[in-house]
mmCIF file of C-alpha atoms in Angstrom:
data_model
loop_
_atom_site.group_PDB
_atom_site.id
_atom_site.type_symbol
_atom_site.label_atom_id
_atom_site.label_comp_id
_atom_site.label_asym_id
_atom_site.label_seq_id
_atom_site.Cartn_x
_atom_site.Cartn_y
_atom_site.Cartn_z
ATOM 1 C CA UNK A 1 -27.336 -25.965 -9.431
ATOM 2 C CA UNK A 2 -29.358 -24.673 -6.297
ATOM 3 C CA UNK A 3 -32.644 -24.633 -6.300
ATOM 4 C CA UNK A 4 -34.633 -21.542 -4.838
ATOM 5 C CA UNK A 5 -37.861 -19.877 -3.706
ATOM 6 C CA UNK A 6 -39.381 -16.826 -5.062
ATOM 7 C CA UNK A 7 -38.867 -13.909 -3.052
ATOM 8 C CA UNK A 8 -41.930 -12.441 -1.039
ATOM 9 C CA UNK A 9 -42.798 -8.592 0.087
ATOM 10 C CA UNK A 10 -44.247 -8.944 3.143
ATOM 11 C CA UNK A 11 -44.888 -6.255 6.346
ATOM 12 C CA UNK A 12 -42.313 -7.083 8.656
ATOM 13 C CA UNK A 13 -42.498 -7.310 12.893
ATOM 14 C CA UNK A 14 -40.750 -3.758 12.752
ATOM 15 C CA UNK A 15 -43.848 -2.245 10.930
ATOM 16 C CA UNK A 16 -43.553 -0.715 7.160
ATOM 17 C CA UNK A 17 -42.578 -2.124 4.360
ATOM 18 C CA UNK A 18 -40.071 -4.584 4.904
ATOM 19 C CA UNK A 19 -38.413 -7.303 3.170
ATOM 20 C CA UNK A 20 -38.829 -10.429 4.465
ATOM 21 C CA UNK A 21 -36.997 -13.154 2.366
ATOM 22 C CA UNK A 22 -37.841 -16.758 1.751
ATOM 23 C CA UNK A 23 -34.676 -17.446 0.176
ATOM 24 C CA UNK A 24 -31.331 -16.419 0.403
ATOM 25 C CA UNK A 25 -28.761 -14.065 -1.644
ATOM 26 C CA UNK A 26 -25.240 -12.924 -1.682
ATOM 27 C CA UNK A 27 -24.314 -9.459 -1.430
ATOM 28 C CA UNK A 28 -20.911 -9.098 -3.544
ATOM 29 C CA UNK A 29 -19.879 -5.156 -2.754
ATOM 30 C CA UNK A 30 -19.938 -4.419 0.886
ATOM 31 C CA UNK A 31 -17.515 -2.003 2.609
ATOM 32 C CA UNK A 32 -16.161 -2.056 6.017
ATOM 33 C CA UNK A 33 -13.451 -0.632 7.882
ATOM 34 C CA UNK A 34 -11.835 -2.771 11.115
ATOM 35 C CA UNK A 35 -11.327 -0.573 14.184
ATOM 36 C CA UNK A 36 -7.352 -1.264 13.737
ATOM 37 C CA UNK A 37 -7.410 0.353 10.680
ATOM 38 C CA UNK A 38 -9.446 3.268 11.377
ATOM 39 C CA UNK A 39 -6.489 5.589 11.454
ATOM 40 C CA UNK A 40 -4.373 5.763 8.918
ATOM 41 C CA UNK A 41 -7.406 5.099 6.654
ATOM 42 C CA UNK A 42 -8.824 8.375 7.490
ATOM 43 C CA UNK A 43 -5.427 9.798 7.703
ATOM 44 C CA UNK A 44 -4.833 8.826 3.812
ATOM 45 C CA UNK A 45 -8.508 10.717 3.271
ATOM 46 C CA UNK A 46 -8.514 13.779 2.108
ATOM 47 C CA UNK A 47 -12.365 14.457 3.139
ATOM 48 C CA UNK A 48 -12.577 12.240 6.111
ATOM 49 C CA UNK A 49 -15.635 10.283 7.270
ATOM 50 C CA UNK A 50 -18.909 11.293 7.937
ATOM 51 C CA UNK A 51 -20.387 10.084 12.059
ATOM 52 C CA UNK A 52 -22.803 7.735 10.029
ATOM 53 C CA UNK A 53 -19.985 5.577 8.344
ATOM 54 C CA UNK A 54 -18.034 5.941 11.435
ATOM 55 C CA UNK A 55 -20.602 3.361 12.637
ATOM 56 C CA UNK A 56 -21.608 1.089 10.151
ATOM 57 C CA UNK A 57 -17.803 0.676 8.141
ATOM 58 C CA UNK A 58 -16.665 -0.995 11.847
ATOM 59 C CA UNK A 59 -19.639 -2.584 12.826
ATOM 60 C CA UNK A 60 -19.699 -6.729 11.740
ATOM 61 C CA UNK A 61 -22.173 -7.807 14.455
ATOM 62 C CA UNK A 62 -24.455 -5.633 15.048
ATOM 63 C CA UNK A 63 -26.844 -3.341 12.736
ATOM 64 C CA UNK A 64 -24.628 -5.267 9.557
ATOM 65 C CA UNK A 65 -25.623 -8.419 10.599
ATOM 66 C CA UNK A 66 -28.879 -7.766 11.863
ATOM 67 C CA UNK A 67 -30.244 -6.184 8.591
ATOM 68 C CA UNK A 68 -28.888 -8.877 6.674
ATOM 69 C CA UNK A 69 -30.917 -11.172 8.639
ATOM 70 C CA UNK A 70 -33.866 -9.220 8.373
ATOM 71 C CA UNK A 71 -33.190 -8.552 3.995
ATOM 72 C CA UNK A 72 -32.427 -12.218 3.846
ATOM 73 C CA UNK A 73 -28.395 -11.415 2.607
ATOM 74 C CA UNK A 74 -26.811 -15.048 3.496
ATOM 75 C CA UNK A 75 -23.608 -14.144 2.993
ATOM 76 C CA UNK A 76 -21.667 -10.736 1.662
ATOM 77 C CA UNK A 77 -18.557 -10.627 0.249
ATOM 78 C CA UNK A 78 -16.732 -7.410 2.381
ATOM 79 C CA UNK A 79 -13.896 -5.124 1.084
ATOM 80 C CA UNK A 80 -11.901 -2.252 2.301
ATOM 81 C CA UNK A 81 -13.707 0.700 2.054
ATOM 82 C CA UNK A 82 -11.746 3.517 0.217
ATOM 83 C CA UNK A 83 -9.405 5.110 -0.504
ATOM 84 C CA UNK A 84 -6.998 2.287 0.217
ATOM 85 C CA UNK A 85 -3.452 1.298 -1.024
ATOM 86 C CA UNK A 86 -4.666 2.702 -4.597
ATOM 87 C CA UNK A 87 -4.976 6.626 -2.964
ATOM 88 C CA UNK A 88 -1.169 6.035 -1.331
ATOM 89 C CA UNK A 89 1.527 7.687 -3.285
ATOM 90 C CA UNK A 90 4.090 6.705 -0.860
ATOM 91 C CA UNK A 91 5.203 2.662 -1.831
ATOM 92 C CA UNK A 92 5.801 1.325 1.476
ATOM 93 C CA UNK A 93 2.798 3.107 3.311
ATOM 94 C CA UNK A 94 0.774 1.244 0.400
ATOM 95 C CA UNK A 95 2.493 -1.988 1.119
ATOM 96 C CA UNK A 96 1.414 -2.129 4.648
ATOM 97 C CA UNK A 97 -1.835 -1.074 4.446
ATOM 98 C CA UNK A 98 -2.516 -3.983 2.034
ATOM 99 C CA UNK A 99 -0.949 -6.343 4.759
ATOM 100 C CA UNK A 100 -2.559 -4.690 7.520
ATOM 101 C CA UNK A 101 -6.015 -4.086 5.719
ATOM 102 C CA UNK A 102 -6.283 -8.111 4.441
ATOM 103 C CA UNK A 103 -5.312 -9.333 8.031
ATOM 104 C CA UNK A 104 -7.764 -7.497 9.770
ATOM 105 C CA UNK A 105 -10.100 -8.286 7.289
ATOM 106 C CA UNK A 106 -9.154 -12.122 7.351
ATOM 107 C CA UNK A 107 -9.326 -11.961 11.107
ATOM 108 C CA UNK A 108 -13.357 -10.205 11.068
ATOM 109 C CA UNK A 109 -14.167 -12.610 8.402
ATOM 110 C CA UNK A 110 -12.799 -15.974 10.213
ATOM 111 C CA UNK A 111 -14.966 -15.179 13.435
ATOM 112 C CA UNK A 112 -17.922 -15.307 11.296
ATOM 113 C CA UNK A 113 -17.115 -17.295 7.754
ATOM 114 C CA UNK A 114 -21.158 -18.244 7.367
ATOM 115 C CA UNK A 115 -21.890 -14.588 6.757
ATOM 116 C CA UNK A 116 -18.753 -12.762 5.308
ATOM 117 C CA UNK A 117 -16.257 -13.433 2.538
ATOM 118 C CA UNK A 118 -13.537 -10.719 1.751
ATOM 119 C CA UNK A 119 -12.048 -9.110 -0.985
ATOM 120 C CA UNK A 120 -8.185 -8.740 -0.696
ATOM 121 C CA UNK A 121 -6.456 -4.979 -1.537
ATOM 122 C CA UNK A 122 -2.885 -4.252 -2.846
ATOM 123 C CA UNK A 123 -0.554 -1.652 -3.448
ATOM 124 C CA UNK A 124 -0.061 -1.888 -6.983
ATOM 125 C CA UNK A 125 3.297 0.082 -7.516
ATOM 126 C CA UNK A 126 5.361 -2.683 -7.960
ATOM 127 C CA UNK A 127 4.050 -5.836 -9.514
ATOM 128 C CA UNK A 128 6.199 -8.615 -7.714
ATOM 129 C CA UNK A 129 4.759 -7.105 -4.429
ATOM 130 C CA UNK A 130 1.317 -6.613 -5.554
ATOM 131 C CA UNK A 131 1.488 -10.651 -6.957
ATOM 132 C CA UNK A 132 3.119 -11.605 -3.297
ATOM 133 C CA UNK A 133 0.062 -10.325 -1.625
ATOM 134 C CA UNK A 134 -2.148 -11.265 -4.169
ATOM 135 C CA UNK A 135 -1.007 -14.883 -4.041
ATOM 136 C CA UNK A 136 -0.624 -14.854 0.217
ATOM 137 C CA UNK A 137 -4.441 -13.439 0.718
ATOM 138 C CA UNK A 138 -5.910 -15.540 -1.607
ATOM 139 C CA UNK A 139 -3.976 -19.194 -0.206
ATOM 140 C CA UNK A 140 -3.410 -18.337 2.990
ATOM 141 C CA UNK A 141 -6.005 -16.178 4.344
ATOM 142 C CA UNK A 142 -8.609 -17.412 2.378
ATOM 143 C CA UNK A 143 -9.893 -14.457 0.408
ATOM 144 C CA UNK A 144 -11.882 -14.879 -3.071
ATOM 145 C CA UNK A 145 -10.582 -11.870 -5.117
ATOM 146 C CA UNK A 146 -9.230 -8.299 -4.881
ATOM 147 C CA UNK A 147 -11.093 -5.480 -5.422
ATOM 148 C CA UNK A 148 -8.786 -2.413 -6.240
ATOM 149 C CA UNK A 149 -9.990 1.143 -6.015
ATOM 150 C CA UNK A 150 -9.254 2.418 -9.515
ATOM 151 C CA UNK A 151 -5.505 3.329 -10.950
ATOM 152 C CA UNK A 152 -2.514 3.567 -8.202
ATOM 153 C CA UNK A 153 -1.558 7.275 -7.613
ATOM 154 C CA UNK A 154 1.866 8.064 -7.680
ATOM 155 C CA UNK A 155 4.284 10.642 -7.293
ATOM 156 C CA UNK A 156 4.591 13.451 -4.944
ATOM 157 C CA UNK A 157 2.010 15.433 -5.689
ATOM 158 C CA UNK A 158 -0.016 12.275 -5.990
ATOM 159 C CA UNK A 159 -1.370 13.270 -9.925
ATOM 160 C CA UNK A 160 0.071 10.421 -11.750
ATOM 161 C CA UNK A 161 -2.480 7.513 -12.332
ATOM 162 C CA UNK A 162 -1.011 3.966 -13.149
ATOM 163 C CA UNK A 163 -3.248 1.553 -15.061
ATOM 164 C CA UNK A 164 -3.209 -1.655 -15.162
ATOM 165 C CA UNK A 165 -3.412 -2.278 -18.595
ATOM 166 C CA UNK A 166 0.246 -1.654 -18.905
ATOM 167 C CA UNK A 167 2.393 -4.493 -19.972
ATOM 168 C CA UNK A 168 4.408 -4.606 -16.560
ATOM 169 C CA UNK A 169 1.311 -5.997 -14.892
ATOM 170 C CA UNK A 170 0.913 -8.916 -16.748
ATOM 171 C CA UNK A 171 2.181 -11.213 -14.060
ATOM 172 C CA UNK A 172 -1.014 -9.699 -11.991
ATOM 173 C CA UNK A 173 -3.258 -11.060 -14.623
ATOM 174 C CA UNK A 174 -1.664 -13.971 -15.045
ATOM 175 C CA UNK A 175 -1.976 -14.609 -11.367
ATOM 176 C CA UNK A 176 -5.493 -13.895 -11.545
ATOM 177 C CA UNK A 177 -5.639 -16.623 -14.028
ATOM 178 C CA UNK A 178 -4.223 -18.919 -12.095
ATOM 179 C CA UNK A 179 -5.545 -18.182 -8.762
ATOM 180 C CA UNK A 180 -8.469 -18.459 -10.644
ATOM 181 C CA UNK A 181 -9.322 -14.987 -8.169
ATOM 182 C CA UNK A 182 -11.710 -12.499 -10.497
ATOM 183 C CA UNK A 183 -10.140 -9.036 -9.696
ATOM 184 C CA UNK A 184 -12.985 -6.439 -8.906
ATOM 185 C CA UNK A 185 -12.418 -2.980 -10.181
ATOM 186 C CA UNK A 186 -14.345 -0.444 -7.914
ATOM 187 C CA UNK A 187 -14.232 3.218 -8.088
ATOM 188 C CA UNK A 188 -11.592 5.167 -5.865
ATOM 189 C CA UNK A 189 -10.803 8.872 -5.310
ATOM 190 C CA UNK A 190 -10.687 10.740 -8.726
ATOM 191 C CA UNK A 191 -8.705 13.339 -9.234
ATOM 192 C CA UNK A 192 -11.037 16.168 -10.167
ATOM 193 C CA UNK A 193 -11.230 17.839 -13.216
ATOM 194 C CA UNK A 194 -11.566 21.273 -14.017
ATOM 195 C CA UNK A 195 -14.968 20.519 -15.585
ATOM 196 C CA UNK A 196 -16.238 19.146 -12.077
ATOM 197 C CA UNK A 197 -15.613 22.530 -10.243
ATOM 198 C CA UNK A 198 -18.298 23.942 -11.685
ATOM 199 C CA UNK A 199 -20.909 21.171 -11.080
ATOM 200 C CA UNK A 200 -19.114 19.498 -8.197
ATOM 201 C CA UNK A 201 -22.442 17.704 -7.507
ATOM 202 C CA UNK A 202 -21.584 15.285 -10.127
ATOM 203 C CA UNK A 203 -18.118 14.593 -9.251
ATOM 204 C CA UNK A 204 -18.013 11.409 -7.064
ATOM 205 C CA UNK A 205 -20.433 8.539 -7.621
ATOM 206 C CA UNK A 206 -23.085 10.442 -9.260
ATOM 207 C CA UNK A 207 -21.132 10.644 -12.335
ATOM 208 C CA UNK A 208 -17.220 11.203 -11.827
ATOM 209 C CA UNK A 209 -16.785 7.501 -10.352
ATOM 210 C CA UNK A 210 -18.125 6.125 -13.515
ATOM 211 C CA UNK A 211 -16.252 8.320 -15.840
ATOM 212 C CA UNK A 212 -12.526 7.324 -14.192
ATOM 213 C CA UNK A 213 -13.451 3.278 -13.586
ATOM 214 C CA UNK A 214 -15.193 3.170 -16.936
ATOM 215 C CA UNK A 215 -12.411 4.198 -18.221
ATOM 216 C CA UNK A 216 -9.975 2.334 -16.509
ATOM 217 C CA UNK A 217 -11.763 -0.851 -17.754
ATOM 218 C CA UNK A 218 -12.280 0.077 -21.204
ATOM 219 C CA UNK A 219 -8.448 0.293 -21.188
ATOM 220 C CA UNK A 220 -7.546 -2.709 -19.781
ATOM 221 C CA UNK A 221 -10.370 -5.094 -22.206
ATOM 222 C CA UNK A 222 -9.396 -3.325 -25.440
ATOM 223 C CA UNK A 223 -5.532 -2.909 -24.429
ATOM 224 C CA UNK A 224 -5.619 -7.268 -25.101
ATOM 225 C CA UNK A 225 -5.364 -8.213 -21.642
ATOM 226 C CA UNK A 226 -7.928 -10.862 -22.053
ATOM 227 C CA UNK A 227 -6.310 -12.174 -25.365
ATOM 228 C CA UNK A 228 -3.031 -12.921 -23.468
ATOM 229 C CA UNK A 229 -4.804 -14.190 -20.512
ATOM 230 C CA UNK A 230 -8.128 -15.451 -21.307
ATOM 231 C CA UNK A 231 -8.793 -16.970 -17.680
ATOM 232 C CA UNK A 232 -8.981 -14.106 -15.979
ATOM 233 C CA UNK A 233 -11.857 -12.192 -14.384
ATOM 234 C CA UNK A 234 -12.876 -8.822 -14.379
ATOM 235 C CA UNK A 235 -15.629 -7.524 -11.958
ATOM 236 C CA UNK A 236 -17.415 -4.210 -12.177
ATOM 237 C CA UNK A 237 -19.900 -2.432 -9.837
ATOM 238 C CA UNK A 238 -22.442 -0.098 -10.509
ATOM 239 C CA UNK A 239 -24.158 -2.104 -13.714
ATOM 240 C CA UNK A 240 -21.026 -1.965 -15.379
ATOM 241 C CA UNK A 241 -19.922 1.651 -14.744
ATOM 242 C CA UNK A 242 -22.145 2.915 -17.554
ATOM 243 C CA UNK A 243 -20.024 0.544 -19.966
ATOM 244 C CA UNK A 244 -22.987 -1.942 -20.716
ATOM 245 C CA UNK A 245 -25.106 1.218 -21.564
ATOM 246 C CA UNK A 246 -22.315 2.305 -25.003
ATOM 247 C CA UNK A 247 -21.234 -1.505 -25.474
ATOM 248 C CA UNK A 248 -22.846 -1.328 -29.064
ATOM 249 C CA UNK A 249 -21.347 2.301 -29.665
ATOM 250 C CA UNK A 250 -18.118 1.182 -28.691
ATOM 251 C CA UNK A 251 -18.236 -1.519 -30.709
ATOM 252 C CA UNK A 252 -19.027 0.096 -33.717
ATOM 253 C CA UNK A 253 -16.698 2.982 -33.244
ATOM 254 C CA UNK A 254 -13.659 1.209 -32.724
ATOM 255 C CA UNK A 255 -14.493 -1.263 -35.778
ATOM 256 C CA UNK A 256 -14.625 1.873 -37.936
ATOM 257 C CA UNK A 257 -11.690 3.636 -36.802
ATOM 258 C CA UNK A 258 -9.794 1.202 -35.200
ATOM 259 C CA UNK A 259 -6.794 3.315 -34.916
ATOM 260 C CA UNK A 260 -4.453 0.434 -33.280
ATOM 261 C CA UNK A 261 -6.525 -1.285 -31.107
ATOM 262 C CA UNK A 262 -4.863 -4.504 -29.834
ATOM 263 C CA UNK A 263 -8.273 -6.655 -28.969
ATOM 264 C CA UNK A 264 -9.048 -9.435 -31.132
ATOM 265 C CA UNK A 265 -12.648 -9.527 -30.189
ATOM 266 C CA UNK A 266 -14.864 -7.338 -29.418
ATOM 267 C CA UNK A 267 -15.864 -5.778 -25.852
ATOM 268 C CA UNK A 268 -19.357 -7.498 -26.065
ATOM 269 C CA UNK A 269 -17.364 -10.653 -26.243
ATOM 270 C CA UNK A 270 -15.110 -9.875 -23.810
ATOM 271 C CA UNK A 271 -17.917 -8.997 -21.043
ATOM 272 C CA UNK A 272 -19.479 -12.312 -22.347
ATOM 273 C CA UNK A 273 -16.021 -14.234 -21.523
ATOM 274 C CA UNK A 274 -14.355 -12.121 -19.150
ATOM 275 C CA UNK A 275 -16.125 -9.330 -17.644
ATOM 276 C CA UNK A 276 -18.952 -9.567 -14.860
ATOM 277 C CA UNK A 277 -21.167 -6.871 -13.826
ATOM 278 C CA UNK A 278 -23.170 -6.381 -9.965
ATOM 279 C CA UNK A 279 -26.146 -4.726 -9.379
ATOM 280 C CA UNK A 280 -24.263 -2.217 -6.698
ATOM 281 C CA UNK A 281 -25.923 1.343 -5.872
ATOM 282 C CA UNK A 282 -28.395 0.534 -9.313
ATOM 283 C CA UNK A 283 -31.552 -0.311 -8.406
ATOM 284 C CA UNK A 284 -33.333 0.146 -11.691
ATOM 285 C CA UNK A 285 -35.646 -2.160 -13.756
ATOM 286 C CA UNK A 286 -34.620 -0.926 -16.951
ATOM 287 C CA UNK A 287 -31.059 -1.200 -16.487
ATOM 288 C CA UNK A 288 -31.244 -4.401 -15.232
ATOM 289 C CA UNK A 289 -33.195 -5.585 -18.084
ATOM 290 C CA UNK A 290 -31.046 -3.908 -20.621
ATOM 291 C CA UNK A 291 -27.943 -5.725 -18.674
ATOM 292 C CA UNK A 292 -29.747 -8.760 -19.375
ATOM 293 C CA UNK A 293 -30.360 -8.447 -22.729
ATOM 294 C CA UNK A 294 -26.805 -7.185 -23.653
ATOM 295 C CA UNK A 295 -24.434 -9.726 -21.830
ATOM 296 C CA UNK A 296 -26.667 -12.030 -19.968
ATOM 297 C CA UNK A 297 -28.097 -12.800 -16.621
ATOM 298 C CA UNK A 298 -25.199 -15.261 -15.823
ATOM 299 C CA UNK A 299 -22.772 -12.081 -15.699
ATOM 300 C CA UNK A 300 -24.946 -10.115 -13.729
ATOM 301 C CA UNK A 301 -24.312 -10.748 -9.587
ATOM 302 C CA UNK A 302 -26.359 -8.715 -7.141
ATOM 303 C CA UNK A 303 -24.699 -6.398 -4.535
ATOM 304 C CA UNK A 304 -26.107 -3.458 -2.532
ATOM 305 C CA UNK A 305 -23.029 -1.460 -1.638
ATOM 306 C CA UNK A 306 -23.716 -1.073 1.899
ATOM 307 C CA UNK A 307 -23.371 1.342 4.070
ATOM 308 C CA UNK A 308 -22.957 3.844 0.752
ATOM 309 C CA UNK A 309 -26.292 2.088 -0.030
ATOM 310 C CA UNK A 310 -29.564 1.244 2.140
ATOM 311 C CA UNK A 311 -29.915 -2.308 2.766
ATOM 312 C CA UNK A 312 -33.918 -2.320 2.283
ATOM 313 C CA UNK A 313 -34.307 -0.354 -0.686
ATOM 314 C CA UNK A 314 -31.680 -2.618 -2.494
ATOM 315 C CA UNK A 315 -33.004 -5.948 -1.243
ATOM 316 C CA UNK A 316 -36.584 -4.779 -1.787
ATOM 317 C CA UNK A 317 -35.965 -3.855 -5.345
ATOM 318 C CA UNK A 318 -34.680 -7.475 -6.481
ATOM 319 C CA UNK A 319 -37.374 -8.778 -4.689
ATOM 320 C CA UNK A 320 -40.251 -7.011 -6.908
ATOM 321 C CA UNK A 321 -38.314 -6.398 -10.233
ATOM 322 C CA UNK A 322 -39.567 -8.344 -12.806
ATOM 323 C CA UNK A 323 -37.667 -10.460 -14.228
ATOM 324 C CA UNK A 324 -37.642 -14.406 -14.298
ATOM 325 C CA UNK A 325 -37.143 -16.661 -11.305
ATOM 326 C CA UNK A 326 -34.301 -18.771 -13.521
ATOM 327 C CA UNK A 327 -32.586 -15.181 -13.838
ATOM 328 C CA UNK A 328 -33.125 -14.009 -9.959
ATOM 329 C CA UNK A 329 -32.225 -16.914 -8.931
ATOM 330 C CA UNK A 330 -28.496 -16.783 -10.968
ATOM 331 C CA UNK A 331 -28.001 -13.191 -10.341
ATOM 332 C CA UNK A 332 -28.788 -13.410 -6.820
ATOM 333 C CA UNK A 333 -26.744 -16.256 -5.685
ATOM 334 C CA UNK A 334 -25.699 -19.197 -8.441
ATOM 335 C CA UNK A 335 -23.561 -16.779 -10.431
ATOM 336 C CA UNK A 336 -21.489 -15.285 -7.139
ATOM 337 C CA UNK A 337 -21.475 -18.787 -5.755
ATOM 338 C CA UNK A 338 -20.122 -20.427 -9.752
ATOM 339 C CA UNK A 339 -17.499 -17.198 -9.899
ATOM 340 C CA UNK A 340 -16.219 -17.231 -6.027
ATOM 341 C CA UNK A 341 -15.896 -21.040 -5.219
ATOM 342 C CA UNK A 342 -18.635 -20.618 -2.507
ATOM 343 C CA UNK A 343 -20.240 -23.805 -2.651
ATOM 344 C CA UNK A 344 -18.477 -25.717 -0.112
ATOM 345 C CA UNK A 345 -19.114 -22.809 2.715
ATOM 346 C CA UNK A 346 -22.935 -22.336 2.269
ATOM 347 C CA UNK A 347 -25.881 -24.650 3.226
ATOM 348 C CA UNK A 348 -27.718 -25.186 0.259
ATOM 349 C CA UNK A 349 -30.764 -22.910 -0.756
ATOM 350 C CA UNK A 350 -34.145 -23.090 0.556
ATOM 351 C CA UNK A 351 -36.480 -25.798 -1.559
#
């Protein structure tokens, strides 16, 4: 176990209220985009990129680096920002982005491996492939996971979702087991629903993101994906993608009407065994708290979700919320460093 400092709100040398940290914390959801990549990226989305993410997805030395300095992030953990190899409906276009994407992103994180860790991303239409990759980012380059943006969409039109809850994926999971690589499920491009038209301001991550991954992971821990692999991991953003809010509905739902439900446990269990929750783009004391209370501060990890997220107002909000230093201390680093094998790469924590 490391042992840490309390946090401290100070005014900073760049005037305001700043964050100046007297310990250290890992930062588990932050997206980037390498230069080499910048074009078929944007090519594959539909509503392109805004000038502002032009600038910070590329950038891993300069305003990245500096502000984690500044918010005292030691180390994040990067991933390819969307819409990836999940938003490809065309299999080998998928294929080499996901061999293109985790080489570039190998390559940014090896010229700086005290600050960054990476995420891996596959095409996931055809298992053996997806488990090839899987299996060559994680030994090879080095990577601790793969974070996959939602379902795969398929076919022409690109309207068919596949989940991976479906039997043919198994060998992913059990992969995952053995890798022992937790597989972070992060929200992609949805495919809009009539509903959304008429209150489009809630498609997206106000409320559409949630809806679709939420989903998506309900499937795969009731479908008995954790039954027949127990190892694996399952990471969610977002405090759970609203999941941790209904875990006591769900619960009690499906043990009324169970209706053929394979799980032999209950999702409670399951997020207390398998499932893992990050503090990304939810910066509230009450949902924190009621995280805490219903699956525990050792499956919470912190993350900002930079650049979709400000780096101050997320680092200045674990700072000052109040809960214990034994619970800031595992949700800010021990848990991410316990879950990702980081131990041997950082220095150990400020006493």
């Amino acid at each position: 176990m490391f042992e840490h400092k309390l946090f401290e709100v100070k005014i900073n040398e760049h005037g305001g209220g700043g964050v100046v940290m007297s310990d250290r914390t890992i930062a588990i959801e932050e997206a980037c985009l390498p230069a080499e990549l910048w074009d078929v990226w944007e090519r594959e989305n539909r509503e392109g990129f805004p000038e502002i993410w032009r600038q910070t997805l590329p950038d891993f030395d300069g305003v990245r680096l500096a502000e984690m300095d500044r918010y005292g992030i030691e180390l994040a953990i990067l991933s390819l920002t969307v819409p990836g190899p999940q938003f490809v409906a065309d299999v080998d276009l998928a294929e080499e982005m996901a061999r293109d994407g985790n080489n570039a992103l190998a390559a940014a994180v090896a010229r700086r491996p005290d600050r960054y860790a990476a995420f891996a991303t596959l095409s996931m239409h055809d298992v053996d492939s997806a488990c090839a990759e899987f299996e060559r980012a994680v030994r090879e380059l080095g990577m601790c996971g793969v974070l996959l943006n939602n379902f795969q969409v398929a076919g022409a039109d690109r309207k068919q979702a596949v989940y991976y809850d479906d039997r043919r994926f198994d060998p992913f999971w059990d992969l995952a087991q053995q890798l022992e690589a937790p597989v972070y499920l992060h929200p992609g491009r949805t495919m809009r629903m009539p509903d959304f038209e008429a209150a489009v301001w809630l498609d997206d991550a106000a409320w559409g993101f949630a809806i679709h991954t939420g989903f998506h992971a309900l499937r795969i821990i009731t479908s008995g994906v954790f039954d027949r692999f127990p190892g694996a991991q399952l990471v969610l953003g977002h405090n759970g993608e609203h999941i941790v809010y209904d875990i006591w509905r769900i619960d009690n739902r499906i043990a009324h009407r169970a209706r053929g439900c394979p799980m032999k446990k209950t999702v409670r269990q399951y997020f207390r065994a398998n499932v893992h929750v990050t503090t990304s783009g939810q910066f509230s004391d009450p949902g924190l708290r009621h995280a805490i209370s219903e699956i525990g501060a050792d499956r919470i990890m912190f993350a900002i979700d930079y650049p979709y997220e400000d780096n101050e107002a997320g680092a200045s909000w674990f700072a000052s919320t109040p809960i214990t230093d034994e619970e800031r201390a595992a949700i800010g680093r021990d848990n991410a460093i316990e879950l990702f094998k980081l131990g041997g790469r950082l220095q150990p924590a400020l006493s």
